[in-house]
Tab-separated table of C-alpha atoms in Angstrom:
chain	number	residue	atom	x	y	z
A	1	MET	CA	22.125	21.565	50.050
A	2	LYS	CA	19.815	21.919	47.055
A	3	LYS	CA	17.934	24.749	48.759
A	4	ALA	CA	21.160	26.576	49.589
A	5	LEU	CA	22.245	26.359	45.948
A	6	LEU	CA	18.833	27.631	44.870
A	7	LEU	CA	19.193	30.657	47.146
A	8	ILE	CA	22.725	31.377	45.892
A	9	PHE	CA	21.557	31.090	42.272
A	10	PHE	CA	18.663	33.461	42.976
A	11	LEU	CA	20.925	36.045	44.612
A	12	ILE	CA	23.400	35.900	41.719
A	13	PHE	CA	20.579	36.652	39.272
A	14	LEU	CA	19.331	39.540	41.365
A	15	PHE	CA	22.681	41.248	41.769
A	16	ALA	CA	24.741	40.148	38.740
A	17	GLY	CA	23.551	42.620	36.104
A	18	CYS	CA	25.594	45.788	35.605
A	19	ASP	CA	24.039	46.939	32.348
A	20	ASN	CA	20.519	48.280	32.921
A	21	GLU	CA	19.303	46.832	29.624
A	22	LYS	CA	20.428	43.350	30.665
A	23	LYS	CA	19.302	43.613	34.279
A	24	GLN	CA	16.962	41.055	35.749
A	25	ASP	CA	13.904	42.337	37.549
A	26	PHE	CA	11.568	40.528	39.893
A	27	PHE	CA	8.130	40.912	41.355
A	28	LYS	CA	5.890	39.097	43.808
A	29	GLY	CA	2.307	38.141	43.166
A	30	THR	CA	-0.412	35.513	43.306
A	31	VAL	CA	-1.136	32.842	40.694
A	32	SER	CA	-4.619	33.605	39.383
A	33	GLU	CA	-4.761	31.198	36.423
A	34	ILE	CA	-2.659	28.482	34.814
A	35	THR	CA	-2.976	27.870	31.066
A	36	GLN	CA	-1.070	25.540	28.764
A	37	SER	CA	1.502	28.234	27.875
A	38	TYR	CA	1.306	30.825	30.649
A	39	ILE	CA	0.960	31.320	34.351
A	40	ILE	CA	-1.189	34.368	34.940
A	41	VAL	CA	-0.080	36.281	38.017
A	42	THR	CA	-1.671	39.227	39.797
A	43	PRO	CA	1.165	41.370	41.205
A	44	ASN	CA	1.107	42.395	44.849
A	45	ASP	CA	-0.139	45.879	45.699
A	46	GLY	CA	2.749	48.323	45.830
A	47	ASP	CA	4.930	46.288	43.466
A	48	PRO	CA	6.221	48.569	40.666
A	49	ILE	CA	5.074	46.197	37.895
A	50	LYS	CA	1.473	46.686	39.082
A	51	GLU	CA	1.665	50.251	37.745
A	52	ILE	CA	2.220	48.764	34.272
A	53	GLY	CA	-0.587	46.195	34.429
A	54	ASP	CA	-2.830	44.256	36.800
A	55	THR	CA	-2.379	40.963	34.955
A	56	ILE	CA	1.034	39.471	34.199
A	57	TYR	CA	1.389	36.653	31.659
A	58	VAL	CA	4.404	34.595	32.702
A	59	PRO	CA	5.621	32.112	30.056
A	60	LYS	CA	6.107	28.581	31.320
A	61	THR	CA	9.503	28.463	29.602
A	62	VAL	CA	11.986	29.204	32.381
A	63	VAL	CA	15.671	29.766	31.569
A	64	SER	CA	17.423	28.830	34.790
A	65	LYS	CA	15.547	25.918	36.285
A	66	ASP	CA	12.549	23.669	36.059
A	67	LEU	CA	9.122	25.150	36.482
A	68	PRO	CA	7.833	24.444	40.001
A	69	GLU	CA	4.475	22.768	40.418
A	70	LEU	CA	2.131	25.678	41.114
A	71	THR	CA	-1.439	25.927	42.306
A	72	LEU	CA	-4.055	28.658	42.075
A	73	ASN	CA	-3.764	31.423	44.685
A	74	GLU	CA	-0.150	30.476	45.418
A	75	ASN	CA	2.248	33.324	46.204
A	76	VAL	CA	5.237	33.427	43.862
A	77	GLN	CA	8.273	35.512	43.028
A	78	ILE	CA	9.190	35.864	39.352
A	79	VAL	CA	12.669	36.818	38.091
A	80	TYR	CA	12.487	38.156	34.528
A	81	ARG	CA	13.906	40.517	31.934
A	82	GLY	CA	11.804	42.595	29.591
A	83	TYR	CA	8.088	42.674	28.881
A	84	GLU	CA	5.467	43.658	26.331
A	85	ARG	CA	2.648	45.861	27.485
A	86	PHE	CA	-0.918	45.340	26.325
A	87	GLU	CA	-4.095	47.231	27.350
A	88	ASP	CA	-4.259	46.148	30.986
A	89	ALA	CA	-1.890	43.185	30.873
A	90	VAL	CA	1.835	42.561	30.614
A	91	LYS	CA	3.571	39.601	28.937
A	92	LEU	CA	7.066	38.880	30.221
A	93	ASP	CA	9.775	38.300	27.591
A	94	ILE	CA	12.352	36.168	29.426
A	95	VAL	CA	11.677	34.362	32.686
A	96	PHE	CA	14.789	33.290	34.567
A	97	ALA	CA	13.116	31.686	37.567
A	98	ILE	CA	9.813	31.198	39.335
A	99	TYR	CA	9.946	30.669	43.078
A	100	LYS	CA	7.180	29.730	45.455
A	101	GLU	CA	7.126	32.218	48.332
A	102	SER	CA	6.809	29.302	50.746
A	103	ASP	CA	10.121	27.878	49.456
A	104	LEU	CA	11.841	31.245	49.798
A	105	LYS	CA	10.587	31.642	53.372
A	106	GLU	CA	11.875	28.161	54.181
A	107	LEU	CA	15.286	29.009	52.696
A	108	ASN	CA	15.464	32.206	54.741
A	109	GLY	CA	14.439	30.406	57.910
A	110	THR	CA	11.163	32.307	58.227
A	111	ALA	CA	8.773	29.457	57.543
A	112	GLU	CA	5.532	29.793	59.438
């Protein structure tokens, strides 16, 4: 039941925004470092955010739910709005949710 609610919540965030300035975006990537304040994620090749920067600083403050327990090299999906661009890095402004790819696959019935 909890997983079904998580999926519904995720879909609402993806499709709820009508105003482009208030729209939530998402990207997939791999956790490359975990600091006290940030999770540093390397976006997947071909993901549009990768054109902005190779390193994404994801604040550990998540609006919609608790931060999952993450490990290095774990595949994640980040739902966010807004960012600040630095030389070769990007810092996200608002993070709505962080999902482990393994949890999303399990929810979709595609677990390996």
